[in-house]
PDB file of C-alpha atoms in Angstrom:
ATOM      1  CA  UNK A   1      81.934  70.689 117.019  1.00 53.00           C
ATOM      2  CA  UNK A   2      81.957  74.394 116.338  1.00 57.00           C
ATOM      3  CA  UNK A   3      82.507  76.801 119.378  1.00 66.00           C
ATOM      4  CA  UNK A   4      80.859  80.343 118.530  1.00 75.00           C
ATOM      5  CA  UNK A   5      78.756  82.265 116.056  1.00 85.00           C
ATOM      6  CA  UNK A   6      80.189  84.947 114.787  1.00 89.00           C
ATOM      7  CA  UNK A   7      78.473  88.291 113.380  1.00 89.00           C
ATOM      8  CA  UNK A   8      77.484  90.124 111.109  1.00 94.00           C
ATOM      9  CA  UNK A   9      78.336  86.329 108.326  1.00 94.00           C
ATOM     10  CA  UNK A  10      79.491  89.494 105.949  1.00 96.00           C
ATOM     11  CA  UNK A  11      79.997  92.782 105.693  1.00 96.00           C
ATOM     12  CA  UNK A  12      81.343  95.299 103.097  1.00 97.00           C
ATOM     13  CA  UNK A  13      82.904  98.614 103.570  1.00 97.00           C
ATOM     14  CA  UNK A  14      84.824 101.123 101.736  1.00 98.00           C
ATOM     15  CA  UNK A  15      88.639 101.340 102.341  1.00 98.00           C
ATOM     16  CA  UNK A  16      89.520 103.565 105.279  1.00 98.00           C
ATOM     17  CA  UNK A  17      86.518 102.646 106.739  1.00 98.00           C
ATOM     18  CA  UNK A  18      86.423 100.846 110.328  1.00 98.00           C
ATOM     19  CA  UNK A  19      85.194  96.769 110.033  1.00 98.00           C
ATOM     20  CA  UNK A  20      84.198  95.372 113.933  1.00 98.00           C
ATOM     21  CA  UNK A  21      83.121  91.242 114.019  1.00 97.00           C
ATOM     22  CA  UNK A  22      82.016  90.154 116.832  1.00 97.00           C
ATOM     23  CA  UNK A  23      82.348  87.126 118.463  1.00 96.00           C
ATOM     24  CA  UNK A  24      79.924  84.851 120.790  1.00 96.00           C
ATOM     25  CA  UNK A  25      81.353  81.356 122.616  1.00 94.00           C
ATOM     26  CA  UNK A  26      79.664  78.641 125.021  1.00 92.00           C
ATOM     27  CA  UNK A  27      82.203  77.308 127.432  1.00 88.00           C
ATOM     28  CA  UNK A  28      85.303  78.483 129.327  1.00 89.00           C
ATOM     29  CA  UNK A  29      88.350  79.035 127.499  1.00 91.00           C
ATOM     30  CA  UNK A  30      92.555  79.753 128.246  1.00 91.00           C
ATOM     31  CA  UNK A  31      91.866  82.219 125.083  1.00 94.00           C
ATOM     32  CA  UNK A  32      90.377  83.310 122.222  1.00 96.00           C
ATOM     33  CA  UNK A  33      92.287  84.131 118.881  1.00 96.00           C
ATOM     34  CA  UNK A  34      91.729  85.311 115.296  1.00 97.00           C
ATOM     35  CA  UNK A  35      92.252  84.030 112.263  1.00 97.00           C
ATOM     36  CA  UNK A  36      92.304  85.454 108.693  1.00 98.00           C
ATOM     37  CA  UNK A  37      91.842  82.981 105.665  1.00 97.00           C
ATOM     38  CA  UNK A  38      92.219  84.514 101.876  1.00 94.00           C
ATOM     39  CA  UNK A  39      90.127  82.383  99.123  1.00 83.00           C
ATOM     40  CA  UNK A  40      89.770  79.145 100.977  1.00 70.00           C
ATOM     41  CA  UNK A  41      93.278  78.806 101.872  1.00 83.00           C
ATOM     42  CA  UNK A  42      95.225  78.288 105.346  1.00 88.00           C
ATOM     43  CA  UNK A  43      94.340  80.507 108.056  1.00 95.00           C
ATOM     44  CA  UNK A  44      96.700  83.061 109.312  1.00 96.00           C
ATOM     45  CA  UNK A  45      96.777  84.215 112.966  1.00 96.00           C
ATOM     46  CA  UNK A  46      96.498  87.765 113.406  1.00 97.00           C
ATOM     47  CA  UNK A  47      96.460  88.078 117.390  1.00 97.00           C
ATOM     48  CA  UNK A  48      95.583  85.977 120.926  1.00 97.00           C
ATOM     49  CA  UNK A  49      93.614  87.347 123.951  1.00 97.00           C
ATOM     50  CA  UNK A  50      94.237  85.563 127.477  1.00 95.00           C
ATOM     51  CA  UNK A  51      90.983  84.715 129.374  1.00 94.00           C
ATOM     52  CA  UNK A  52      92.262  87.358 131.984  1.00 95.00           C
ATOM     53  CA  UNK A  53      92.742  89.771 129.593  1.00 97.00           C
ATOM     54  CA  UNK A  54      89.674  92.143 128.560  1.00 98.00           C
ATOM     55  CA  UNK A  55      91.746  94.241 125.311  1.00 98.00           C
ATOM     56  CA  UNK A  56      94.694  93.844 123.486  1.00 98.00           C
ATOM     57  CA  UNK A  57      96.039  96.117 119.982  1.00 97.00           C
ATOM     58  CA  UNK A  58      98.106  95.129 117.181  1.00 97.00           C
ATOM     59  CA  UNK A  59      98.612  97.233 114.813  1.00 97.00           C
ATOM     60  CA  UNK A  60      95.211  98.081 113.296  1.00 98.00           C
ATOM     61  CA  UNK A  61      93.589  95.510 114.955  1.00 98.00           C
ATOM     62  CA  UNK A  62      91.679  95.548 118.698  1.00 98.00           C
ATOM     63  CA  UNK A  63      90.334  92.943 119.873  1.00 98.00           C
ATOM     64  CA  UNK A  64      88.689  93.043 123.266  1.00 98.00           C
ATOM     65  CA  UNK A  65      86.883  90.058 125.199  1.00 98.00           C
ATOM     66  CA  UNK A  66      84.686  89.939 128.023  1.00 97.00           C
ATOM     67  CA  UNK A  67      84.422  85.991 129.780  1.00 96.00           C
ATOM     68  CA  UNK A  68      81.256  87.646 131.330  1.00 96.00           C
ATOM     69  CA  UNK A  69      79.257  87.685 128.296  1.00 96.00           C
ATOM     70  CA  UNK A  70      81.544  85.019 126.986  1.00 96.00           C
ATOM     71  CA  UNK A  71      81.877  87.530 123.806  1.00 97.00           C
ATOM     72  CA  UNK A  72      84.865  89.111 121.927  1.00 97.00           C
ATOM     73  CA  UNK A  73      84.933  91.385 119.140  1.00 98.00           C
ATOM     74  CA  UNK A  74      87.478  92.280 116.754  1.00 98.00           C
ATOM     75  CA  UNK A  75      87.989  96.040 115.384  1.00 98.00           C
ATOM     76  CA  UNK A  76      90.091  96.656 111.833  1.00 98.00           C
ATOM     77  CA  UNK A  77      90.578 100.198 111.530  1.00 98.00           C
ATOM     78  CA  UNK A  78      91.632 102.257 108.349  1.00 98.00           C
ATOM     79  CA  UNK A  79      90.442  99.166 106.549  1.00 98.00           C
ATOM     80  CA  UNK A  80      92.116  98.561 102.989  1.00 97.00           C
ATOM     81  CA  UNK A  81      91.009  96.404 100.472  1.00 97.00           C
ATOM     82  CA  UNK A  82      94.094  94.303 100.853  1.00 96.00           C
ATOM     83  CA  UNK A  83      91.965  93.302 104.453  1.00 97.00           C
ATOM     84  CA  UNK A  84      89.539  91.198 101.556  1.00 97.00           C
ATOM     85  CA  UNK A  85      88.876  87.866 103.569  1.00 97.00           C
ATOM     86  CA  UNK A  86      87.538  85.607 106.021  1.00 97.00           C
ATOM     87  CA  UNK A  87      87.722  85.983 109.756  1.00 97.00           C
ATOM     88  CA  UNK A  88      87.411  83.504 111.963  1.00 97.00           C
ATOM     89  CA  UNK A  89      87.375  83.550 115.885  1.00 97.00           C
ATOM     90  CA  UNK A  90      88.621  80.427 117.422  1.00 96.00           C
ATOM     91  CA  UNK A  91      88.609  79.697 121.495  1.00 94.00           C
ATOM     92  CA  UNK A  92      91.204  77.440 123.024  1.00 90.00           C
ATOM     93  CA  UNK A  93      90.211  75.649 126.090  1.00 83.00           C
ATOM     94  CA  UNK A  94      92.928  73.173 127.293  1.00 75.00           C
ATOM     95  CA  UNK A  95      91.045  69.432 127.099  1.00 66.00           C
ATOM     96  CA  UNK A  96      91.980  67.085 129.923  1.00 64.00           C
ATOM     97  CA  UNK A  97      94.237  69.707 131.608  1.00 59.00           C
ATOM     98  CA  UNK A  98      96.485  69.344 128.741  1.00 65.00           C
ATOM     99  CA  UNK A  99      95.717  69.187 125.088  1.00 78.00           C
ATOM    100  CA  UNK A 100      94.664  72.370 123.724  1.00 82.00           C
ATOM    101  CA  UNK A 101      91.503  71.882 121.783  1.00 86.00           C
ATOM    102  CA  UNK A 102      90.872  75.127 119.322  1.00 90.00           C
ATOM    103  CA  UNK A 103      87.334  75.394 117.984  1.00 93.00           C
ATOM    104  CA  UNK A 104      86.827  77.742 115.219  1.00 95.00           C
ATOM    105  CA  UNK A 105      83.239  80.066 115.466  1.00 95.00           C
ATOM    106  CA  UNK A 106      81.314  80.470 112.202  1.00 95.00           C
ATOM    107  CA  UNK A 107      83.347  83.560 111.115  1.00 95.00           C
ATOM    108  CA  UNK A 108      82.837  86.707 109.117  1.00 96.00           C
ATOM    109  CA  UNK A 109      83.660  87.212 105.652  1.00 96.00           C
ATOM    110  CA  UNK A 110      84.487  90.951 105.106  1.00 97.00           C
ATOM    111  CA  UNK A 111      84.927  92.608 101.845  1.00 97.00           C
ATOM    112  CA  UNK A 112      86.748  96.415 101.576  1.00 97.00           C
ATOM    113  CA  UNK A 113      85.884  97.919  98.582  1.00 96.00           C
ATOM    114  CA  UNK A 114      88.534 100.221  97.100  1.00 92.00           C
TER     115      UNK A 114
ATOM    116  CA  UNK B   1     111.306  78.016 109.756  1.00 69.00           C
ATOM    117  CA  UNK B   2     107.303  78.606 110.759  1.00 72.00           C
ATOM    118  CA  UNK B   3     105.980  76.331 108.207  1.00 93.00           C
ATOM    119  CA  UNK B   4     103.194  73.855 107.894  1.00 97.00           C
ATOM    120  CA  UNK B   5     104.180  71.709 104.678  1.00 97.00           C
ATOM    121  CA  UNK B   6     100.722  69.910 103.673  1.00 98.00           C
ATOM    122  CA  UNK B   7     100.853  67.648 100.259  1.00 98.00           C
ATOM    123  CA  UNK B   8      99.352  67.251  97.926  1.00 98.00           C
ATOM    124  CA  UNK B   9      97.978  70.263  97.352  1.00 96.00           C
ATOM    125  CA  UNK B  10      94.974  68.677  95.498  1.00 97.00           C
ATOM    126  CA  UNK B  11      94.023  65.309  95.087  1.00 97.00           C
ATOM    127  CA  UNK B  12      91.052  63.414  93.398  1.00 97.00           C
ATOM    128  CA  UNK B  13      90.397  60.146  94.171  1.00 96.00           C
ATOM    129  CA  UNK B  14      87.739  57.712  93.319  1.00 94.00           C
ATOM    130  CA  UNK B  15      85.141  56.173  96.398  1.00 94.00           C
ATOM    131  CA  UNK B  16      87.142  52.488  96.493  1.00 92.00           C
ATOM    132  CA  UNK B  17      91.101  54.204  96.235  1.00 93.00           C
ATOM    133  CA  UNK B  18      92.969  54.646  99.116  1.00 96.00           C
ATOM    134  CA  UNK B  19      95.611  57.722  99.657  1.00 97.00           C
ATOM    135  CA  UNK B  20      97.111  59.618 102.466  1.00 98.00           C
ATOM    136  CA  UNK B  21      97.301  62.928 103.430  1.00 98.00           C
ATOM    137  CA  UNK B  22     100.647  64.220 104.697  1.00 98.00           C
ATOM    138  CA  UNK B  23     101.825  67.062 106.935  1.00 98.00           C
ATOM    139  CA  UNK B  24     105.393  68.223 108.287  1.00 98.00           C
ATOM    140  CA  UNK B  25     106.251  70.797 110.532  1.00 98.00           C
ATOM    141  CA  UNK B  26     109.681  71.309 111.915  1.00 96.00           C
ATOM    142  CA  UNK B  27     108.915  74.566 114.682  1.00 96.00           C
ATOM    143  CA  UNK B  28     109.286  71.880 118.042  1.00 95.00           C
ATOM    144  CA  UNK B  29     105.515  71.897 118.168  1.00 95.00           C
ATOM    145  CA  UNK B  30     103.845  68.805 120.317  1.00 94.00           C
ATOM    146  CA  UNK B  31     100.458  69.300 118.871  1.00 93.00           C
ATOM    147  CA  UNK B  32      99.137  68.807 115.684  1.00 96.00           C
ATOM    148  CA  UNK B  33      95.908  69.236 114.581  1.00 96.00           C
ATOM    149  CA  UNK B  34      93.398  68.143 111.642  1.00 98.00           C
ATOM    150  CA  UNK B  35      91.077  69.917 110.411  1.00 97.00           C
ATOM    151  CA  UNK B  36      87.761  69.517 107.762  1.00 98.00           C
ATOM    152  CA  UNK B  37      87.017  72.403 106.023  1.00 97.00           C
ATOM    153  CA  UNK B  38      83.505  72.560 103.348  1.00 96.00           C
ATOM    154  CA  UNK B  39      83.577  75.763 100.974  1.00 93.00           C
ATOM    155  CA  UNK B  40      81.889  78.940 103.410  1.00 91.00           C
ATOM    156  CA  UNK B  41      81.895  77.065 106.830  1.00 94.00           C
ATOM    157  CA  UNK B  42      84.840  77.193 109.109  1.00 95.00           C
ATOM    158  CA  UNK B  43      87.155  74.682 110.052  1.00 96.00           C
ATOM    159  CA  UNK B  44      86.379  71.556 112.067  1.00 96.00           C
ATOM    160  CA  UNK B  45      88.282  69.842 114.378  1.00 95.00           C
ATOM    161  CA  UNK B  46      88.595  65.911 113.582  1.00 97.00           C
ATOM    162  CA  UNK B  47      91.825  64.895 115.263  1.00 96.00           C
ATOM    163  CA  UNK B  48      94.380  65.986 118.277  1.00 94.00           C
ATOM    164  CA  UNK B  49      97.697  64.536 118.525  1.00 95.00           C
ATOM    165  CA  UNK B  50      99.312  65.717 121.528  1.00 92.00           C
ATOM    166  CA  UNK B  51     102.954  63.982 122.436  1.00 93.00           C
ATOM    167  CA  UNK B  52     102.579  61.648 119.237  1.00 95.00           C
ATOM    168  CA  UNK B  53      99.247  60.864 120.999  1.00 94.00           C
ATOM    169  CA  UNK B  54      95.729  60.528 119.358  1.00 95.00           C
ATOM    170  CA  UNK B  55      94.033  62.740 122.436  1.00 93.00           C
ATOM    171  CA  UNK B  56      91.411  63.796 120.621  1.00 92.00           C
ATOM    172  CA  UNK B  57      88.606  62.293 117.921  1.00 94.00           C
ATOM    173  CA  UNK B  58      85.401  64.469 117.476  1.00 93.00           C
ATOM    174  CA  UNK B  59      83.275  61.332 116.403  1.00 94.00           C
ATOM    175  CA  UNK B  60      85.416  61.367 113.023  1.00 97.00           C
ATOM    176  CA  UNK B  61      84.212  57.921 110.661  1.00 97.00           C
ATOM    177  CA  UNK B  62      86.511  54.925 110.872  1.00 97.00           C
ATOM    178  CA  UNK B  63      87.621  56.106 107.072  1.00 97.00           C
ATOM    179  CA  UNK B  64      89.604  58.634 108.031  1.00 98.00           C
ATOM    180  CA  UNK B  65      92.803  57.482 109.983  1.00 98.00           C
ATOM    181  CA  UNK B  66      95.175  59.585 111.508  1.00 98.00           C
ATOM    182  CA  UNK B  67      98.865  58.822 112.198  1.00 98.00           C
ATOM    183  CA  UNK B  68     101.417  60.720 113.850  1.00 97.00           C
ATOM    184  CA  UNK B  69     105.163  58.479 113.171  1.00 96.00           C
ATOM    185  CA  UNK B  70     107.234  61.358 115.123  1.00 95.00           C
ATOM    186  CA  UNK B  71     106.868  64.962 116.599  1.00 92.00           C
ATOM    187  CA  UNK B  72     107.585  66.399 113.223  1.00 96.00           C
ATOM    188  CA  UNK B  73     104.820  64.432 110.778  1.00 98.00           C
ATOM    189  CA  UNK B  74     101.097  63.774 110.565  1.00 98.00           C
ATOM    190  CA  UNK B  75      99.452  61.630 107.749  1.00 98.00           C
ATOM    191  CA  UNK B  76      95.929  61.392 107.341  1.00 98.00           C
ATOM    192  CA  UNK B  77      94.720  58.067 105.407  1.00 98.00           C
ATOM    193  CA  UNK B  78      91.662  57.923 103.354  1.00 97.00           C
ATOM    194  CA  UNK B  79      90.292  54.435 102.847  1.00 96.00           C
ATOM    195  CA  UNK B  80      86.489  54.050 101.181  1.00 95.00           C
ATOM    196  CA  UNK B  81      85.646  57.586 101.324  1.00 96.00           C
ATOM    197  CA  UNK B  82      82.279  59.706 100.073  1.00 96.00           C
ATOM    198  CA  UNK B  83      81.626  62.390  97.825  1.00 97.00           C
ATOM    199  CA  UNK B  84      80.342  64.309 100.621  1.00 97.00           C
ATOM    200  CA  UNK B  85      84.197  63.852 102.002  1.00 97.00           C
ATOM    201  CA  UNK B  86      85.259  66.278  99.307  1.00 98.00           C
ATOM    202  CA  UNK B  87      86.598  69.358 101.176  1.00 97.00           C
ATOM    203  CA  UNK B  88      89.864  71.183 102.422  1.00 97.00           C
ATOM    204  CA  UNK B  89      92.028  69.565 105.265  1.00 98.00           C
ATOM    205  CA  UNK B  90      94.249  71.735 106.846  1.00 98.00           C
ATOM    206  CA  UNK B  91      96.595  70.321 109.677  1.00 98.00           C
ATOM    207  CA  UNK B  92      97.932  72.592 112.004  1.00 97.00           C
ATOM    208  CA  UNK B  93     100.455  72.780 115.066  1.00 96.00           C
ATOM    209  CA  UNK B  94     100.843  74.557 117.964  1.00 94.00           C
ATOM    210  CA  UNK B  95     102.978  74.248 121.407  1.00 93.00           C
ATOM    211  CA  UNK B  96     100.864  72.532 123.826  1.00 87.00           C
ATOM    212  CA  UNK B  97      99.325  74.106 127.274  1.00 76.00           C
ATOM    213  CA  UNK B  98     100.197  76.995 126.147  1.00 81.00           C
ATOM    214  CA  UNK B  99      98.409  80.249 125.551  1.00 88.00           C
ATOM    215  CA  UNK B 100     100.195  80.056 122.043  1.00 89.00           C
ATOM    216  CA  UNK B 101      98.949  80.172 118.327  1.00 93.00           C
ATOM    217  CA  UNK B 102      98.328  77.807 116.147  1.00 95.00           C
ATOM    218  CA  UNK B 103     100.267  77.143 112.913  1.00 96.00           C
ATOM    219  CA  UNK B 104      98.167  76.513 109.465  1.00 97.00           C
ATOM    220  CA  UNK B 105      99.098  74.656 106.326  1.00 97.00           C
ATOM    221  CA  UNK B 106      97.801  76.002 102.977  1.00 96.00           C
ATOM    222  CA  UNK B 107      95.551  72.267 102.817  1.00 97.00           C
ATOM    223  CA  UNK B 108      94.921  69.897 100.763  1.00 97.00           C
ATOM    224  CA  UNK B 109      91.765  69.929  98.153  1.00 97.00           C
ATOM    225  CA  UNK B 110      90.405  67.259  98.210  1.00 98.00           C
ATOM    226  CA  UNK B 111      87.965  65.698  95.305  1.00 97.00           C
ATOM    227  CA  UNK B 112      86.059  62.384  95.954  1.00 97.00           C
ATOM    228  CA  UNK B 113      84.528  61.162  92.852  1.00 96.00           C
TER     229      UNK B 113
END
């Protein structure tokens, strides 16, 4: 089952530059992360949002969500080309009132030219 | 130790073999998670193990069997599988209920031939 569509499926920018993905989900979740996966490898979690929070920073990532629109985005700024990969939002929603179920959204792959 | 251990790394295996997938994590985590991944789609969900518990099956075909022995390891077995089977599997852990991340293994690539 797949959770969200993500957009734009790929985008390219020149290092230093400012990447944004956003992020669009059907049904009520405990929160949404992101996920970074280099050349078909495992994914790597770069930072959780509660549902009952609406931004959150980490270094040079922002992500901010809004359970409204049931929509998040995530911002990279001063993008390097190091940042080369696929980005994947993924919502948790807690199945049965206990098991977490994560479903990943279509995802973004994002290319930083040097 | 935040590791995901997944082996093998690759495998190749013919339509009529079977093999097993294997997965170790040693962070306390009660759920673990497999995963079907085809080249430029995301990941899928196929199975939940929560408590050494199958608690979730997304409608995953009979020829693909899940195990979970103890909290720490989670095998997949392949029995009779199809070309269109050929893919990455990533497992993955987490603590359960709550708002926590998940853990990734680097998957196995798998070839059905």
């Amino acid at each position: 089952s797949q959770q969200g569509e993500e957009d734009p499926q790929a985008l390219s920018i020149q290092e230093g530059e400012n990447a944004t993905m956003n992020c669009s989900y059907k049904t009520s979740i405990n929160n949404l992360q992101w996920y970074r996966q280099n050349s078909g490898r495992g994914l790597v979690h770069l930072i959780l949002i509660r549902s009952n929070e609406r931004e959150k920073h980490s270094g040079r990532l922002r992500v901010t969500l809004d359970t409204s629109k049931k929509s998040s985005s995530l911002l990279i700024t001063a993008s390097r080309a190091a940042d080369t990969a696929s980005y994947f939002c993924a919502t948790d929603a807690r199945y049965g009132g206990a098991t977490n179920k994560l479903i990943f959204g279509t995802g973004t792959l994002l290319a930083v030219q040097p | 130790d935040t590791e995901v251990t997944q082996t093998p790394k690759h495998l190749v295996m013919g339509m009529t073999n079977k093999k097993s997938l294997k997965c170790e994590q040693h962070m306390g985590h009660r759920a673990m998670y497999w995963y079907k991944q085809k080249a430029k789609k995301p990941p899928e969900l196929m199975f939940v193990y929560s408590y050494e518990k199958l608690s979730i099956n997304e409608s995953v075909p009979s020829r693909f069997s899940p195990e979970c022995p103890n909290s720490s390891l989670l095998n997949l077995h392949l029995h009779a599988l199809q070309p269109e089977d050929s893919a990455l599997y990533l497992c993955a852990s987490s603590f359960i209920n709550q708002d926590t991340e998940a853990f990734f293994g680097q998957g196995t690539r798998l070839t059905v031939v």
